[in-house]
PDB file of C-alpha atoms in Angstrom:
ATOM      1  CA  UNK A   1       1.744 -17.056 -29.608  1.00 49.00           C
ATOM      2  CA  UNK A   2       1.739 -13.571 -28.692  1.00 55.00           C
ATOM      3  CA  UNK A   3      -2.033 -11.570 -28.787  1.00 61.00           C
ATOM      4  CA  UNK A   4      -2.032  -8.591 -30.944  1.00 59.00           C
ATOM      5  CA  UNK A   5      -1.493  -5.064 -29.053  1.00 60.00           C
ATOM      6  CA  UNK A   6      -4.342  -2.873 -28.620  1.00 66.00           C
ATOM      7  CA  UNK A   7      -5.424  -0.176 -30.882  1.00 67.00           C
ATOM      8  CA  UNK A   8      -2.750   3.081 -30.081  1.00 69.00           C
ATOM      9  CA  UNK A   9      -0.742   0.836 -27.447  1.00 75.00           C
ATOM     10  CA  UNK A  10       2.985  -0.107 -29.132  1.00 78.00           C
ATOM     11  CA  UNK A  11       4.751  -3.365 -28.458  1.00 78.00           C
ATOM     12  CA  UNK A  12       8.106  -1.553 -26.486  1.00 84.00           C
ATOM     13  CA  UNK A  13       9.390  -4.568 -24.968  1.00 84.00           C
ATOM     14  CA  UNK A  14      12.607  -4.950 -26.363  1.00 86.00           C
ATOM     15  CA  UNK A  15      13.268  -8.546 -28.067  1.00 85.00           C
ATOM     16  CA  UNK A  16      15.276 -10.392 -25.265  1.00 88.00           C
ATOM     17  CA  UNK A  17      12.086 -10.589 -23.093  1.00 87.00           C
ATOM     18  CA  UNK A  18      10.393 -13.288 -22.997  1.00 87.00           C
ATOM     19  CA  UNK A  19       7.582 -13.927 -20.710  1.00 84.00           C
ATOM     20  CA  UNK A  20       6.470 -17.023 -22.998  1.00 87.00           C
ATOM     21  CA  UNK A  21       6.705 -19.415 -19.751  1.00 89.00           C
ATOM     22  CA  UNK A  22       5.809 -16.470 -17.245  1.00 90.00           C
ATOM     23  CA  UNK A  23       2.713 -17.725 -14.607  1.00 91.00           C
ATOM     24  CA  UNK A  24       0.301 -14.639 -13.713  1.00 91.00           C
ATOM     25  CA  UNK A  25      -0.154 -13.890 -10.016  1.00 90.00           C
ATOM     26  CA  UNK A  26       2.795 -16.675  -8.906  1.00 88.00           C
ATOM     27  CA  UNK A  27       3.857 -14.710  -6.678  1.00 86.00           C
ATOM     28  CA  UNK A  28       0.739 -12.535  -5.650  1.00 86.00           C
ATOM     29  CA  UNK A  29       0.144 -14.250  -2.250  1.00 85.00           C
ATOM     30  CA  UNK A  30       3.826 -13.941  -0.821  1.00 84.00           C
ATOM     31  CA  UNK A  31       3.437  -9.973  -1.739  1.00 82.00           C
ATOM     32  CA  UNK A  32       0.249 -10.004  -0.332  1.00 79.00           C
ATOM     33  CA  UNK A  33       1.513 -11.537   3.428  1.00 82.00           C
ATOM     34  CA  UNK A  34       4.769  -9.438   3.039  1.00 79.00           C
ATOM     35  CA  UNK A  35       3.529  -5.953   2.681  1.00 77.00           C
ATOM     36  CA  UNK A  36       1.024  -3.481   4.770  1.00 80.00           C
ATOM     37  CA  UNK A  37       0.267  -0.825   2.287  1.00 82.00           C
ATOM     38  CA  UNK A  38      -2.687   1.094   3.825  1.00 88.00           C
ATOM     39  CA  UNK A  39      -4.044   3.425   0.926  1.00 92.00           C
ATOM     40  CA  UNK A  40      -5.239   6.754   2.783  1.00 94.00           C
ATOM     41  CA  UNK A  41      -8.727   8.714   1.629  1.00 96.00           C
ATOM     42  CA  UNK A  42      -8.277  11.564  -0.097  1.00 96.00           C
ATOM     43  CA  UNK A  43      -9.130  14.204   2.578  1.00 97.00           C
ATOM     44  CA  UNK A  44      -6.770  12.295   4.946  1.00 97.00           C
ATOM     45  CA  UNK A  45      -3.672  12.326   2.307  1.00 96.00           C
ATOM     46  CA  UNK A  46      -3.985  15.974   1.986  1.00 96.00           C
ATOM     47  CA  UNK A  47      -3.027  16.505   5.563  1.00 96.00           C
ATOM     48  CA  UNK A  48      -0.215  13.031   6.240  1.00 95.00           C
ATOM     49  CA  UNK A  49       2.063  13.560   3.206  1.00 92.00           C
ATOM     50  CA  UNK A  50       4.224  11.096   4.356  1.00 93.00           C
ATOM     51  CA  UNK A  51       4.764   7.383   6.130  1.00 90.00           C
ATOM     52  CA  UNK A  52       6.705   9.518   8.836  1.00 94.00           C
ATOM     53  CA  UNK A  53       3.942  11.827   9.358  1.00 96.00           C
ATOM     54  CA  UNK A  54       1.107   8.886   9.349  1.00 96.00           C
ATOM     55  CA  UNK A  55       3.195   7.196  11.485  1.00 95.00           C
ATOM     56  CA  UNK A  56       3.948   9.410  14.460  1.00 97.00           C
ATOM     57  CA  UNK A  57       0.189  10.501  14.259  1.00 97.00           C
ATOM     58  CA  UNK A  58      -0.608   6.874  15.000  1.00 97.00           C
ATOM     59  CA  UNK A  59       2.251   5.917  17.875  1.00 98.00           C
ATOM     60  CA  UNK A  60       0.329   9.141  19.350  1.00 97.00           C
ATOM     61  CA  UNK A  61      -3.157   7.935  18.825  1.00 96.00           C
ATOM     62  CA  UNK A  62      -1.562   4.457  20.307  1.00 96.00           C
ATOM     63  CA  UNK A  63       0.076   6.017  23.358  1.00 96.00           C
ATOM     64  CA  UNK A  64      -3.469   8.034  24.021  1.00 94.00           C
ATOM     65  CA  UNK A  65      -5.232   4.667  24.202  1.00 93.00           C
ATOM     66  CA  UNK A  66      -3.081   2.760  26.332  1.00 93.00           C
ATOM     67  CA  UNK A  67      -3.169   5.534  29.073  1.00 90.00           C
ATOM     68  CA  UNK A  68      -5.159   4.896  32.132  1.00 81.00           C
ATOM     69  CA  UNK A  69      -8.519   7.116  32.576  1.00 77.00           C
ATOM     70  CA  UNK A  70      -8.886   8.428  36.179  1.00 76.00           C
ATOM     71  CA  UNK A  71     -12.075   7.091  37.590  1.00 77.00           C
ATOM     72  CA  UNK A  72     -12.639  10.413  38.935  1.00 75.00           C
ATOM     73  CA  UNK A  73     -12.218  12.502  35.955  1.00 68.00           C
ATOM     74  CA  UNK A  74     -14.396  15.725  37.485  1.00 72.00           C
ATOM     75  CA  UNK A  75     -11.983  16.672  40.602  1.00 61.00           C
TER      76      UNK A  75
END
């Protein structure tokens, strides 16, 4: 039994689908452990427009981090 459409919203699936025997979320938790989307803030999406650019800014960051600090860093 299919449920009625919402008010304004148009049935355009064409006839040949049918998601009668179709199980919500089956495959939610493989997606889940096989992805690493990372959705930016606003302020920081303006400036990375890309995966490339977010990317490279963070191998950067990462090479920063892993460099030794001298203990004498005043002379």
């Amino acid at each position: 039994m299919s449920q009625p459409t919402s008010p304004g919203q148009e049935d355009d699936l064409r006839p040949e689908y049918d998601f009668s025997q179709g199980v919500r979320g089956r495959h939610y938790q493989a997606f889940r452990e096989g992805t690493n989307v990372v959705l930016l803030d606003e302020d920081v999406a303006k400036i990375f427009k890309d995966s490339e650019s977010v990317n490279r800014a963070l191998r950067l960051l990462l090479d920063l981090a892993r460099r030794e600090v001298p203990k004498d860093i005043h002379g």
